[in-house]
Structure formats: C-alpha cells, structure tokens
C-alpha positions as a printed NumPy array, in Angstrom:
array([[ -82.92 ,   54.896,   22.011],
       [ -85.47 ,   55.71 ,   19.335],
       [ -83.935,   57.411,   16.291],
       [ -86.761,   59.947,   16.038],
       [ -86.123,   61.083,   19.602],
       [ -82.415,   61.571,   18.915],
       [ -83.247,   63.456,   15.704],
       [ -85.532,   65.727,   17.73 ],
       [ -82.753,   66.523,   20.205],
       [ -83.771,   64.212,   23.032],
       [ -81.222,   63.574,   25.753],
       [ -80.146,   59.935,   25.871],
       [ -77.194,   57.633,   26.217],
       [ -75.809,   55.039,   23.854],
       [ -72.801,   52.815,   23.343],
       [ -70.184,   52.633,   20.632],
       [ -68.276,   49.37 ,   20.454],
       [ -65.05 ,   48.715,   18.644],
       [ -61.69 ,   46.997,   18.98 ],
       [ -59.676,   50.216,   18.726],
       [ -60.045,   52.537,   21.75 ],
       [ -58.609,   55.495,   19.82 ],
       [ -61.165,   55.086,   17.025],
       [ -64.114,   54.69 ,   19.41 ],
       [ -62.936,   57.795,   21.284],
       [ -63.004,   59.798,   18.028],
       [ -66.521,   58.565,   17.251],
       [ -67.609,   59.289,   20.832],
       [ -66.332,   62.87 ,   20.616],
       [ -68.039,   63.379,   17.252],
       [ -71.441,   62.303,   18.591],
       [ -71.358,   63.486,   22.166],
       [ -72.981,   66.828,   22.735],
       [ -75.25 ,   68.455,   25.297],
       [ -77.946,   65.858,   24.734],
       [ -76.085,   62.656,   23.981],
       [ -73.994,   60.685,   26.426],
       [ -71.773,   58.202,   24.612],
       [ -69.962,   55.376,   26.357],
       [ -67.379,   53.277,   24.553],
       [ -67.128,   49.528,   24.889],
       [ -64.842,   46.818,   23.533],
       [ -67.46 ,   44.042,   23.589],
       [ -68.56 ,   44.154,   19.961],
       [ -70.283,   40.764,   20.139],
       [ -72.177,   41.63 ,   23.322],
       [ -73.408,   44.927,   21.898],
       [ -74.445,   43.253,   18.626],
       [ -76.333,   40.465,   20.425],
       [ -78.075,   42.888,   22.795],
       [ -78.957,   45.289,   19.983],
       [ -80.596,   42.563,   17.932],
       [ -82.232,   40.433,   20.633],
       [ -84.028,   43.399,   22.192],
       [ -86.313,   43.314,   19.155],
       [ -87.16 ,   39.645,   19.689],
       [ -87.896,   40.278,   23.339],
       [ -90.007,   43.319,   22.429],
       [ -92.255,   41.006,   20.39 ],
       [ -92.453,   38.729,   23.432],
       [ -93.36 ,   41.566,   25.805],
       [ -95.772,   43.146,   23.317],
       [ -97.509,   39.797,   23.024],
       [ -97.995,   39.693,   26.799],
       [ -99.341,   43.243,   26.69 ],
       [-101.749,   42.31 ,   23.896],
       [-102.937,   39.391,   26.022],
       [-103.761,   41.932,   28.786],
       [-101.393,   40.287,   31.238],
       [-100.964,   42.202,   34.491],
       [ -97.833,   44.2  ,   35.307],
       [ -96.54 ,   41.677,   37.861],
       [ -96.765,   38.872,   35.309],
       [ -95.039,   40.953,   32.633],
       [ -92.267,   42.017,   35.009],
       [ -91.662,   38.385,   35.992],
       [ -91.319,   37.463,   32.329],
       [ -89.079,   40.471,   31.702],
       [ -86.751,   39.313,   34.492],
       [ -86.391,   35.971,   32.691],
       [ -85.713,   37.754,   29.393],
       [ -82.957,   39.837,   30.992],
       [ -81.336,   36.623,   32.232],
       [ -81.767,   35.073,   28.788],
       [ -80.133,   38.06 ,   27.104],
       [ -77.099,   37.691,   29.367],
       [ -76.952,   33.962,   28.641],
       [ -77.162,   34.57 ,   24.879],
       [ -74.427,   37.208,   24.998],
       [ -72.096,   34.787,   26.796],
       [ -73.054,   31.812,   24.583],
       [ -72.137,   33.815,   21.49 ],
       [ -68.803,   35.025,   22.87 ],
       [ -69.649,   38.339,   24.514],
       [ -69.305,   39.558,   28.079],
       [ -72.213,   39.147,   30.503],
       [ -71.675,   42.633,   31.964],
       [ -72.553,   44.145,   28.574],
       [ -76.175,   43.595,   29.522],
       [ -75.777,   46.519,   31.947],
       [ -75.088,   49.095,   29.228],
       [ -77.235,   51.533,   27.282],
       [ -77.255,   49.088,   24.357],
       [ -78.07 ,   46.223,   26.711],
       [ -80.645,   46.761,   29.4  ],
       [ -81.263,   50.384,   28.398],
       [ -82.419,   49.607,   24.872],
       [ -84.083,   46.365,   25.936],
       [ -86.319,   48.118,   28.469],
       [ -87.164,   50.896,   26.031],
       [ -88.005,   48.542,   23.179],
       [ -89.856,   46.025,   25.36 ],
       [ -92.168,   48.553,   26.997],
       [ -93.026,   51.166,   24.397],
       [ -95.799,   51.22 ,   21.807],
       [ -93.39 ,   53.344,   19.741],
       [ -91.504,   50.096,   19.115],
       [ -92.615,   48.331,   15.934],
       [ -91.609,   44.995,   17.438],
       [ -93.62 ,   45.632,   20.622],
       [ -96.626,   46.698,   18.534],
       [ -96.331,   43.584,   16.361],
       [ -96.262,   41.489,   19.537],
       [ -99.393,   43.235,   20.805],
       [-101.249,   42.141,   17.679],
       [-100.029,   38.565,   18.144],
       [-101.201,   38.699,   21.762],
       [-104.638,   39.833,   20.613],
       [-104.89 ,   36.698,   18.474],
       [-103.82 ,   37.929,   15.036],
       [-101.636,   35.73 ,   12.85 ],
       [ -98.231,   37.031,   11.782],
       [ -99.638,   37.931,    8.363],
       [-102.62 ,   39.746,    9.88 ],
       [-100.322,   41.612,   12.283],
       [ -98.057,   42.736,    9.409],
       [-101.052,   43.851,    7.376],
       [-102.404,   45.859,   10.309],
       [ -99.182,   47.776,   10.869],
       [ -98.459,   51.024,    9.066],
       [ -94.702,   50.331,    9.074],
       [ -93.931,   46.765,    8.031],
       [ -90.392,   46.54 ,    9.453],
       [ -90.296,   44.08 ,   12.358],
       [ -86.633,   43.191,   12.827],
       [ -87.334,   40.806,   15.668],
       [ -89.023,   38.272,   13.375],
       [ -85.863,   37.838,   11.308],
       [ -83.618,   37.946,   14.355],
       [ -85.684,   35.236,   16.055],
       [ -84.987,   32.834,   13.182],
       [ -81.3  ,   33.676,   13.063],
       [ -80.694,   33.54 ,   16.813],
       [ -82.643,   30.279,   17.061],
       [ -80.345,   28.733,   14.428],
       [ -77.24 ,   30.053,   16.2  ],
       [ -78.367,   28.648,   19.529],
       [ -79.09 ,   25.253,   17.914],
       [ -75.589,   25.233,   16.379],
       [ -74.11 ,   25.967,   19.809],
       [ -76.45 ,   23.384,   21.391],
       [ -77.532,   26.084,   23.813],
       [ -81.182,   26.386,   24.766],
       [ -82.914,   29.628,   25.608],
       [ -86.432,   28.68 ,   26.563],
       [ -87.977,   32.11 ,   25.941],
       [ -86.766,   32.045,   22.334],
       [ -88.044,   28.508,   21.866],
       [ -91.448,   29.429,   23.326],
       [ -91.807,   32.536,   21.157],
       [ -90.692,   30.643,   18.052],
       [ -93.241,   27.928,   18.787],
       [ -96.046,   30.469,   19.213],
       [ -95.22 ,   32.397,   16.04 ],
       [ -94.269,   29.575,   13.684],
       [ -95.911,   26.444,   15.065],
       [ -99.125,   27.837,   16.509],
       [ -98.205,   26.764,   20.048],
       [-100.433,   27.903,   22.888],
       [ -99.849,   31.265,   24.556],
       [-101.155,   29.831,   27.844],
       [ -98.852,   29.568,   30.865],
       [ -95.926,   31.401,   29.27 ],
       [ -94.299,   32.203,   32.604],
       [ -94.402,   28.526,   33.558],
       [ -92.789,   27.615,   30.228],
       [ -89.879,   30.05 ,   30.606],
       [ -89.561,   30.045,   34.388],
       [ -86.322,   30.6  ,   36.254],
       [ -84.985,   27.474,   37.913]])
C-alpha cells in the first residue's frame, strides 16, 4: 500500500508479522478500522524479503514500461518475478506461501505497476535510456530503495550460492551497462 493513500483514508489490507501472536493481535486491533484490513503472520523473514524485493522488481518493471514493451511481454516478465520472489523468500529462510499475502503479491503488484512508485518511475527512466545518475537527477524525490536492496540481495544470494536470474540481469543492466535487449529470454522460466 502507498502511505499517502492510507493517510488519506483509503481502504487497503496489510500484514503485520511477528513471533508473538498476542503482540501481533494487539497491533492488528490498534490499526484495524473501517478502512484497514490487517492480517497477522508469523513469517517475519518472508514479509521482510517481500517488502524489500518489491522495490527491486518495480525498477525492473518500470524499465520495461520505459522501453515501451507491450502488456503481454511485461506480464510474462512479471510472472517470472513472482516466481523469483518466492524462490528468494525460501532461499533466505521464509515460507513460500508468504508471497500470497498483502505484503507479498499485493504490494509487489502495486509497486510494480504504478507510476506513484518511485522505484517504478526510476525504472522508467532507465528504460528510456537514462543512466542511473541522470534518472536520479530527473526525479523530484530521490529515494529509490530498490537500488540499495538490489546490491544487498545480490550479495546475500551470492553468499547462499543461489542464483536469481532476474536480479542478475537487472544488476548487469544498472551497474555493468549490459544490454536491455531480450530480457524475457534472459530470465525465462525453464
């Protein structure tokens, strides 16, 4: 969910994760009202991974949008990213089913498809051919969490000797100047 929408009273759902069911129930009751639906979860790692990686994948999807890729192409790539998010959650010790939560697929879809997302907007600029520096300089708000998360998650995956092709492709494009051609072929499902 976007914070501004919650602040303006928008109806939405979100997750609260914690090891203590009694504590998460108290937090749930404090936040839940006529507009907010709060669901508790015990998969702290899964929620953390999903909440951070959505920003990386929003850069990826924004880049495709900036490249004027058609909807079918973008949806094919998004399907791979959903799989990759589940794989990353499991690789880092979370539960695969956490992908099917508000903090998982809910936030991922929102962040990956909305120009309100700073990460998606940054990706659009990259897709249009701007460098990272040019994209930052073009943006009114300079916070792009996905850039920092990409570096961190790439290091974590290397430590675990676990490869997520979409992360490797995006990292190569942003940091090594790799080609943006044939992205779907590079990340394809096997």
